[in-house]
Coordinates of C-alpha atoms and ligand atoms in Angstrom, one line a residue:
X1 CA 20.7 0.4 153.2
X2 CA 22.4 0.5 156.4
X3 CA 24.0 -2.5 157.9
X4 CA 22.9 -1.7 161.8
X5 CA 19.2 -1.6 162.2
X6 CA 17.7 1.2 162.9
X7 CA 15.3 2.8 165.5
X8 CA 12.1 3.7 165.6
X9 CA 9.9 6.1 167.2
X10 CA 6.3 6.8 166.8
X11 CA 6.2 10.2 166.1
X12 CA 2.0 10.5 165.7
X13 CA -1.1 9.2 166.1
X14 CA -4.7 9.4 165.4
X15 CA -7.9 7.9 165.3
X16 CA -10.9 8.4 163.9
X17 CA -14.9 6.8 164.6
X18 CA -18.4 7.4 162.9
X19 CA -20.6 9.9 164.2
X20 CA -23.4 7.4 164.7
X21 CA -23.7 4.9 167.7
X22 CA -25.6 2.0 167.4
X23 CA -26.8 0.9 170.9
X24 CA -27.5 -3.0 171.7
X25 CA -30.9 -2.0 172.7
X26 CA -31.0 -1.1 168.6
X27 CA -29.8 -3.9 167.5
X28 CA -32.9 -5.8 169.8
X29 CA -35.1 -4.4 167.3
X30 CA -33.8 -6.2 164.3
X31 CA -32.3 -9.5 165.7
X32 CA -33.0 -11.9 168.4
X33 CA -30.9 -10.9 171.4
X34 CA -30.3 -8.6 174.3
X35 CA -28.6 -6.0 175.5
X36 CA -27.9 -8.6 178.6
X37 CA -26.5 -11.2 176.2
X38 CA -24.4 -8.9 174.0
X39 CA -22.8 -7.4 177.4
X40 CA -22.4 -10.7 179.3
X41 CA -20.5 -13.0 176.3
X42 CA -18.6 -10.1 174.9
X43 CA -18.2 -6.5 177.2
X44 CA -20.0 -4.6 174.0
X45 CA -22.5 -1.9 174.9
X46 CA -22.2 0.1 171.2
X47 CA -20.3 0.5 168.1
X48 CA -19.5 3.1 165.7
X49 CA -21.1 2.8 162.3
X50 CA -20.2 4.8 158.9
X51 CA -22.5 7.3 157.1
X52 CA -22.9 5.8 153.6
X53 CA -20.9 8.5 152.0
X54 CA -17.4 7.1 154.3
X55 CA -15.7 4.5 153.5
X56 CA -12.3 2.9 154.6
X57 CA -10.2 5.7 153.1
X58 CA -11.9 8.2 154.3
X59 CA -12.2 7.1 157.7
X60 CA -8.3 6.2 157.2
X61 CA -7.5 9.5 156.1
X62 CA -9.2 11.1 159.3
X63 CA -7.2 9.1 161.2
X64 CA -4.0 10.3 159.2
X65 CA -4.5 13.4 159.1
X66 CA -4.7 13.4 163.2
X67 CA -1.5 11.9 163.4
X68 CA 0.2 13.5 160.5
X69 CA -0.8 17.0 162.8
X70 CA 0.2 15.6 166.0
X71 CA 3.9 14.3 164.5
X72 CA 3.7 17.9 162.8
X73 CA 5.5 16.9 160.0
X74 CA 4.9 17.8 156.1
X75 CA 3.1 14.8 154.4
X76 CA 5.6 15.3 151.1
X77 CA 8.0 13.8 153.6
X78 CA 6.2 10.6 154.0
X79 CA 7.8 8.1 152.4
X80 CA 5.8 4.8 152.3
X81 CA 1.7 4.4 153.1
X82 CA 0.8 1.4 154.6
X83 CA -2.6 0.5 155.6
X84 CA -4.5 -2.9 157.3
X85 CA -7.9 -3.2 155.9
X86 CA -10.4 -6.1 154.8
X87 CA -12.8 -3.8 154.0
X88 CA -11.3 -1.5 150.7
X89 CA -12.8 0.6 148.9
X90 CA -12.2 -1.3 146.1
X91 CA -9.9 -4.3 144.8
X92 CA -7.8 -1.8 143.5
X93 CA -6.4 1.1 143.7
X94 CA -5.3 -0.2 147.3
X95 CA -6.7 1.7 149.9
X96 CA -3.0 3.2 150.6
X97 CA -2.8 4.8 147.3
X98 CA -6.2 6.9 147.8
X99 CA -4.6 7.8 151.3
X100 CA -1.9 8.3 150.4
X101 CA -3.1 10.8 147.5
X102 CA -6.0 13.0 150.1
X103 CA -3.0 13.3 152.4
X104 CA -0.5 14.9 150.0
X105 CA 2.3 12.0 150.9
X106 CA 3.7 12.7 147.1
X107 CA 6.8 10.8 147.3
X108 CA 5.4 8.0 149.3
X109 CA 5.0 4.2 147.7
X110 CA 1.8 2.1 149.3
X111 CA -0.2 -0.5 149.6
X112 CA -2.2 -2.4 151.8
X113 CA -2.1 -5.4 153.9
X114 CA -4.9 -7.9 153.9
X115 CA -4.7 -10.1 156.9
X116 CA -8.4 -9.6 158.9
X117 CA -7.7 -8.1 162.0
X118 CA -4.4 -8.7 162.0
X119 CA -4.0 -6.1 159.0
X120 CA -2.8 -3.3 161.3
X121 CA -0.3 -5.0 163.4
X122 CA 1.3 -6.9 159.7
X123 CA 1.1 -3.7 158.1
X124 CA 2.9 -1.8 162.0
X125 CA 5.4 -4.7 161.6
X126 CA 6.6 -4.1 157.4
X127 CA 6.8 -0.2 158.3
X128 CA 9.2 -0.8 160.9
X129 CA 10.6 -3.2 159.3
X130 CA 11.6 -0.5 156.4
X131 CA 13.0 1.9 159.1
X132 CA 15.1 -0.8 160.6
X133 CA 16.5 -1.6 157.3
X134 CA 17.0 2.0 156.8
X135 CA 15.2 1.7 153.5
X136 CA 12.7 4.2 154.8
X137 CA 12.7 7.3 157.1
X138 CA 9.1 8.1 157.7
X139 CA 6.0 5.5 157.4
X140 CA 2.3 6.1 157.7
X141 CA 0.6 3.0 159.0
X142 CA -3.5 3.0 159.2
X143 CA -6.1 0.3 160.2
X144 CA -9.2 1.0 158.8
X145 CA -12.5 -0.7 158.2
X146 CA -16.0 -0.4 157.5
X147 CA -17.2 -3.7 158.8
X148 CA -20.4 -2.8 158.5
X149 CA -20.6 -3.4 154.9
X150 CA -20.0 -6.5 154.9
X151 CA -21.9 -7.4 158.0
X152 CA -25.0 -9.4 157.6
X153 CA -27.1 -8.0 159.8
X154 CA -30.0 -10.6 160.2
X155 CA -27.3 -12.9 161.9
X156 CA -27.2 -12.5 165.7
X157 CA -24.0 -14.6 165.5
X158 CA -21.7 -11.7 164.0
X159 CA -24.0 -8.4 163.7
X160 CA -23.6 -7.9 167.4
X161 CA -20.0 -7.9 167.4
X162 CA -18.4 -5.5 164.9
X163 CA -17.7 -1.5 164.1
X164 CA -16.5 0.9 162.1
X165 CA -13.4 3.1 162.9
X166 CA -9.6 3.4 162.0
X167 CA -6.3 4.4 163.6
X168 CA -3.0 5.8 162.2
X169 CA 0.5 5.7 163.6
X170 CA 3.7 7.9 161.9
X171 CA 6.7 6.1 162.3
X172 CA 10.3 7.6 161.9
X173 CA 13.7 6.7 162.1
X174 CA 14.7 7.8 165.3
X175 CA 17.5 6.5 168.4
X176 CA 15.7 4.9 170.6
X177 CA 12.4 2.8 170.3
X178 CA 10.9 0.5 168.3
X179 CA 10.5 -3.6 168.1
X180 CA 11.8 -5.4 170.7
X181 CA 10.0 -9.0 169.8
X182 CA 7.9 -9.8 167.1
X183 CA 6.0 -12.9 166.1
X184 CA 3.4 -13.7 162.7
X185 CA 1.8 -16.8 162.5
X186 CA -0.9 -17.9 159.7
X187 CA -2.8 -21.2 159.3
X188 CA -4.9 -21.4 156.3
X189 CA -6.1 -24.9 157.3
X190 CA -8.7 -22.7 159.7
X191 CA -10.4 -20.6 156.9
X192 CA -13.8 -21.5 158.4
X193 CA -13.1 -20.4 161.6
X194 CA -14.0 -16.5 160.0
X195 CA -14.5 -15.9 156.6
X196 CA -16.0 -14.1 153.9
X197 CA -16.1 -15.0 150.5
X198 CA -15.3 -12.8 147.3
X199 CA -15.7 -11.5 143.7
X200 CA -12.4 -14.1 142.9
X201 CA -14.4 -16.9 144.7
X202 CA -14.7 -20.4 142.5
X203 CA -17.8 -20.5 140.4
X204 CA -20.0 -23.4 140.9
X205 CA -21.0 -25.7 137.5
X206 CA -23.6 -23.3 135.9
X207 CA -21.0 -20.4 136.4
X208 CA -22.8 -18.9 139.3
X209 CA -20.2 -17.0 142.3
X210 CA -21.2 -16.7 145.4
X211 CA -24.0 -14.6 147.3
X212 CA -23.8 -11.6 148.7
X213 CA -24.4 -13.2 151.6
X214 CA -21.7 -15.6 151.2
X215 CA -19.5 -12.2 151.0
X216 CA -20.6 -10.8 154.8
X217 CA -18.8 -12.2 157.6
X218 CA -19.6 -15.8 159.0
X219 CA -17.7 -17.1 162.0
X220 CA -17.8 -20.4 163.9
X221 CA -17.5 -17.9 167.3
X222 CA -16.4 -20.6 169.5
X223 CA -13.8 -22.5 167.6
X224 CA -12.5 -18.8 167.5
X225 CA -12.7 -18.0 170.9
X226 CA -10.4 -21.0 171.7
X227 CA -8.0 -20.2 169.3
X228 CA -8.0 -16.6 170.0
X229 CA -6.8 -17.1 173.4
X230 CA -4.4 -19.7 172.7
X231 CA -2.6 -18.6 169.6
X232 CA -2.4 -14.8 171.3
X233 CA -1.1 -16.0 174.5
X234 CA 1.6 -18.0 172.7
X235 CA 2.5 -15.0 170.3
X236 CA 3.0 -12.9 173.0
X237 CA 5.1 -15.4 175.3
X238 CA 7.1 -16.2 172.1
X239 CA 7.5 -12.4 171.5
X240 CA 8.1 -11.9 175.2
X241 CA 10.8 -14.5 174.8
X242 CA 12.7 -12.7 172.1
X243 CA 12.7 -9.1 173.7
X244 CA 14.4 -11.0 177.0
X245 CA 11.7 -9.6 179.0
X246 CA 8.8 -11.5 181.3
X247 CA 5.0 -10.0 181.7
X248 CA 6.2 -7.9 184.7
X249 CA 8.1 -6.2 182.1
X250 CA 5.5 -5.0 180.3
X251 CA 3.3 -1.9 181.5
X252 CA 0.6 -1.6 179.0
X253 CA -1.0 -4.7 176.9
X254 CA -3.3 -3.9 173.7
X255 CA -4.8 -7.3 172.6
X256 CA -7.2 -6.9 169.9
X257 CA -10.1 -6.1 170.6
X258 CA -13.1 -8.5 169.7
X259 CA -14.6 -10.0 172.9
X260 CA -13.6 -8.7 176.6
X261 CA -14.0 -12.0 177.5
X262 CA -11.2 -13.4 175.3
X263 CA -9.2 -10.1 176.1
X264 CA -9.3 -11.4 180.2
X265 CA -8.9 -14.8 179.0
X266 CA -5.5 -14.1 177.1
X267 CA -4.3 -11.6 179.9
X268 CA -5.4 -14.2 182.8
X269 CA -3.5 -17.1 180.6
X270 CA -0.4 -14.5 181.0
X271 CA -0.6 -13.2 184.2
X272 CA -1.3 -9.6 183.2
X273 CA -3.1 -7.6 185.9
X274 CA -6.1 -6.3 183.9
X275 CA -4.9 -2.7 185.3
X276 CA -2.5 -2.8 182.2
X277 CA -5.0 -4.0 179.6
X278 CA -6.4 -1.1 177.5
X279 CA -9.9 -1.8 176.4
X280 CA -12.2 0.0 173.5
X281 CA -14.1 -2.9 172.9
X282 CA -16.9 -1.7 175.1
X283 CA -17.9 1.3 173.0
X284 CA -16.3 0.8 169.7
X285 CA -16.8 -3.4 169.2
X286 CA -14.7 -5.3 167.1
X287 CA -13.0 -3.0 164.6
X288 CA -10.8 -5.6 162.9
X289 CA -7.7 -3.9 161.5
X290 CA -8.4 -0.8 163.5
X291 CA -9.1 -1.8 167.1
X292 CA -5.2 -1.6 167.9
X293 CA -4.3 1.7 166.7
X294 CA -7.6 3.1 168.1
X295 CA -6.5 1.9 171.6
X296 CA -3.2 3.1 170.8
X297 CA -4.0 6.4 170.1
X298 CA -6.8 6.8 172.7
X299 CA -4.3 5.8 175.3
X300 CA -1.8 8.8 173.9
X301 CA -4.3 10.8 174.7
X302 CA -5.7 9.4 177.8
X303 CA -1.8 10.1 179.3
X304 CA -1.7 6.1 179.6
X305 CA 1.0 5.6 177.1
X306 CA 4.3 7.1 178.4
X307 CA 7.5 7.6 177.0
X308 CA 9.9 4.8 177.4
X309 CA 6.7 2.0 178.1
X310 CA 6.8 -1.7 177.2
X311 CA 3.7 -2.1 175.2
X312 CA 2.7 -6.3 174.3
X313 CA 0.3 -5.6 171.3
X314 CA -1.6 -9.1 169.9
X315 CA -4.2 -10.0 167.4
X316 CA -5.8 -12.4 165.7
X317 CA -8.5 -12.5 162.8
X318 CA -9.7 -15.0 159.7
X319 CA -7.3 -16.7 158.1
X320 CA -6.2 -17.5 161.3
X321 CA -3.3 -14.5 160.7
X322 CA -2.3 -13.5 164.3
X323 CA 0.4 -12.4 165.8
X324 CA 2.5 -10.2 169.2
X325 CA 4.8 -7.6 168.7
X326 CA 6.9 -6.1 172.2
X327 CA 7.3 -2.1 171.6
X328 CA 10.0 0.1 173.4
X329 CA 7.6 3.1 172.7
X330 CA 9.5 6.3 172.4
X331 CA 8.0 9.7 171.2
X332 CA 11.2 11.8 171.1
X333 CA 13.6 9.0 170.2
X334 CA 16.1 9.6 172.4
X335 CA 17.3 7.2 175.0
X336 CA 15.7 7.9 178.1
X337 CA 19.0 8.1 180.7
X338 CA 20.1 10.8 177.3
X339 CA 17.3 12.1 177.8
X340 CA 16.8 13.2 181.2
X341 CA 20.8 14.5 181.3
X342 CA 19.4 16.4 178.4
X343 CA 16.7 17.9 180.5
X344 CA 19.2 18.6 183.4
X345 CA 21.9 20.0 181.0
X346 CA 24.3 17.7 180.6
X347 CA 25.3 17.1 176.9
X348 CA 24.6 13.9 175.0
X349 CA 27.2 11.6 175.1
X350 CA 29.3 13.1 178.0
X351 CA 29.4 12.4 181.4
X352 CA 28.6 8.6 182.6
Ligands
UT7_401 O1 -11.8 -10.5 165.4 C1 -11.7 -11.8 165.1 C2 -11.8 -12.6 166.2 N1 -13.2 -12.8 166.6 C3 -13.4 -13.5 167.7 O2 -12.4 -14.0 168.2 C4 -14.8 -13.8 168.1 C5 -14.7 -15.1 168.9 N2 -16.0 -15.6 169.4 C6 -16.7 -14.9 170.3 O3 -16.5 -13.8 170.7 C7 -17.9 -15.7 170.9 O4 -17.8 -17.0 170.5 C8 -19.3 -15.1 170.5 C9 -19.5 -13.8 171.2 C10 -19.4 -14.9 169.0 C11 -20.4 -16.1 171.0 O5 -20.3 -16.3 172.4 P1 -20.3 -17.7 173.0 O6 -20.3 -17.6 174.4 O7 -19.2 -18.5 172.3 O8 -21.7 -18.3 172.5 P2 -22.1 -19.5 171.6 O9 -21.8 -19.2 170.2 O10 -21.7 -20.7 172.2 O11 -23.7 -19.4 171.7 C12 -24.4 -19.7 172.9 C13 -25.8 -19.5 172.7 C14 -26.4 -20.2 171.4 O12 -27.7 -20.6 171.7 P3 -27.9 -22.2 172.1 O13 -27.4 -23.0 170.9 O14 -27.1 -22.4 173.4 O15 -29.4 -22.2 172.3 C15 -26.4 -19.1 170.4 O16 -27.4 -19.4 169.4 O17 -26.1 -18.0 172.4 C16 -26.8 -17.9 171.2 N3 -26.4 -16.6 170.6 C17 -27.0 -15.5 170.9 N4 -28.0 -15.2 171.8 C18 -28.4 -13.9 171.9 C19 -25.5 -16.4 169.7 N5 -25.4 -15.1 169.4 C20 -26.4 -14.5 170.1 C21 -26.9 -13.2 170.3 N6 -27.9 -12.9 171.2 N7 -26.3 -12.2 169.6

């Protein structure tokens, strides 16, 4: 362990989403709504939706693998897995150990982070958490889910919303970047605002658990919706707070994404221009632990994430678990000014 904490850059990143779209004008066929309704109260025109041989480690591991190639590094180097999912494969083995097994990461610990959508950003946090402390050089962190299992799809109130999909980030030690601000918040006293029951749930007197229909998603939407855009906005100031910067700061903003509406609502409540928000909500829908590392790594490769960049990430998801993080992003790990002398032949450390 070393006693100064450590940088981090984010040396790859991938994504990965089902084959098959499924269209509002589909989902008109098996609920009552509209294609109208769906795009008016939430931005969503389609979502992705897994073949029934994927699952949440196998979409996870496509999105590895993308950014396990684009850091071009060997996956034996990999020293800790850590994935954001609510949607396993199984209780156990976590989903990070069957990751971290497909990918060949065979000196890597893992395990995964159960938070709803705020899986991804809790499971971002600990990994750079570990290269700060130095107890860890290289990190794999995935969000991954395949909501659409535990969707129930005769209610109008939640089928319309969610996806399938995951995203995968390579962290490593590095210079420059990493954390500047970071906030987690929980508040278990809001459980109904989004649950979903399961296989440890209390049995009732004759020993019976819950439904399966008790175990798909249910959601009082609107008592979320408030608390989405409050608690985010709040992380994110708080977060701001810590890094020493204001909104102007910041260049690109990746809320989670789960409504467009509360997306607006939370940059609006900051005074982002919507020019910095990144949005996937409109062709992917909600993708719980995965919607950040998706934009993330759709931005990358859109040229809309550039070296050096403030990034404000937020989420929010049952439990309530939400939180903000402020990210100095940095590919190369090198201070920028360093950098650039670099580039015009100056050494590293000399003049200036
Ligand atoms: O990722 C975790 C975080 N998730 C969220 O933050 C989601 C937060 N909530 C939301 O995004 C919104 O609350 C929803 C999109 C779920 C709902 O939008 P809303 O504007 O809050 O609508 P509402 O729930 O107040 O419902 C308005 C009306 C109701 O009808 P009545 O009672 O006014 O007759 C609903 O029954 O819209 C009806 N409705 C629908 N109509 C057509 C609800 N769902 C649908 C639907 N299609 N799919």
């Amino acid at each position: 362990m070393q006693s100064r904490l450590q940088n981090v850059r984010i040396a790859g990143l991938g994504h990965y989403l089902p084959e098959r779209i499924v269209t509002n004008a589909e989902l008109e066929r098996t609920v009552e709504t509209s294609d109208q309704w769906i795009q008016d109260r939430t931005g969503i025109k389609e979502r992705r939706i897994a073949r029934n041989d994927e699952t949440a480690s196998s979409l996870g591991l496509a999105a590895a693998k993308m950014a396990v190639e684009d850091a071009d590094i060997d996956p034996a180097t990999i020293d800790l897995v850590l994935v954001g999912t609510t949607t396993p494969d199984g209780l156990f083995p976590s989903t990070a150990s069957l990751i971290q097994d497909k990918i060949g990461a065979t000196h890597a610990g893992g395990w995964d982070c159960a938070a709803a959508c705020a899986g991804f950003l809790s499971a971002f946090a600990t990994g750079m958490q570990f290269i700060q402390t130095g107890a860890s050089k290289r990190v794999l962190v995935v969000g991954t889910e395949v909501l659409s299992r535990i969707i129930n799809w005769q209610d109008r109130g939640t089928c319309v919303l969610f996806g399938d999909g995951a995203g995968a980030v390579l962290l490593e030690a590095a210079e420059y970047g990493g954390p500047l601000g970071l906030v987690m918040r929980s508040d278990g006293s809001k459980k109904y605002h989004l649950w979903a029951e399961g296989i440890g749930a209390a049995r009732d007197e004759d020993g019976n658990g819950p439904t399966l229909e008790q175990c798909m998603i249910q959601m009082d939407g609107p008592a979320m919706f408030k608390s989405a855009v409050h608690a985010m906005t709040d992380a994110v100031r708080e977060a701001l707070v810590q890094s020493e910067l204001t909104v102007d700061d910041i260049d690109l903003f990746v809320p989670h994404q789960a409504n467009l509406r509360i997306m607006q609502g939370t940059a609006k409540a900051l005074g982002m221009p919507l020019e910095k928000v990144i949005a996937t909500v409109h062709k992917y829908g909600n993708n719980s632990s995965a919607t950040i590392p998706i934009a993330l790594s759709e931005a990358y490769r859109e040229g809309r994430l550039e070296e050096g960049m403030k990034v404000a990430m937020c989420t929010i998801g049952g439990g309530l678990a939400w939180g903000a993080m402020i990210l100095e992003y940095s590919r190369v790990g090198v201070r920028p000014a360093v950098a650039s002398k670099e580039a015009a032949g100056v050494p590293a450390g000399g003049a200036g």
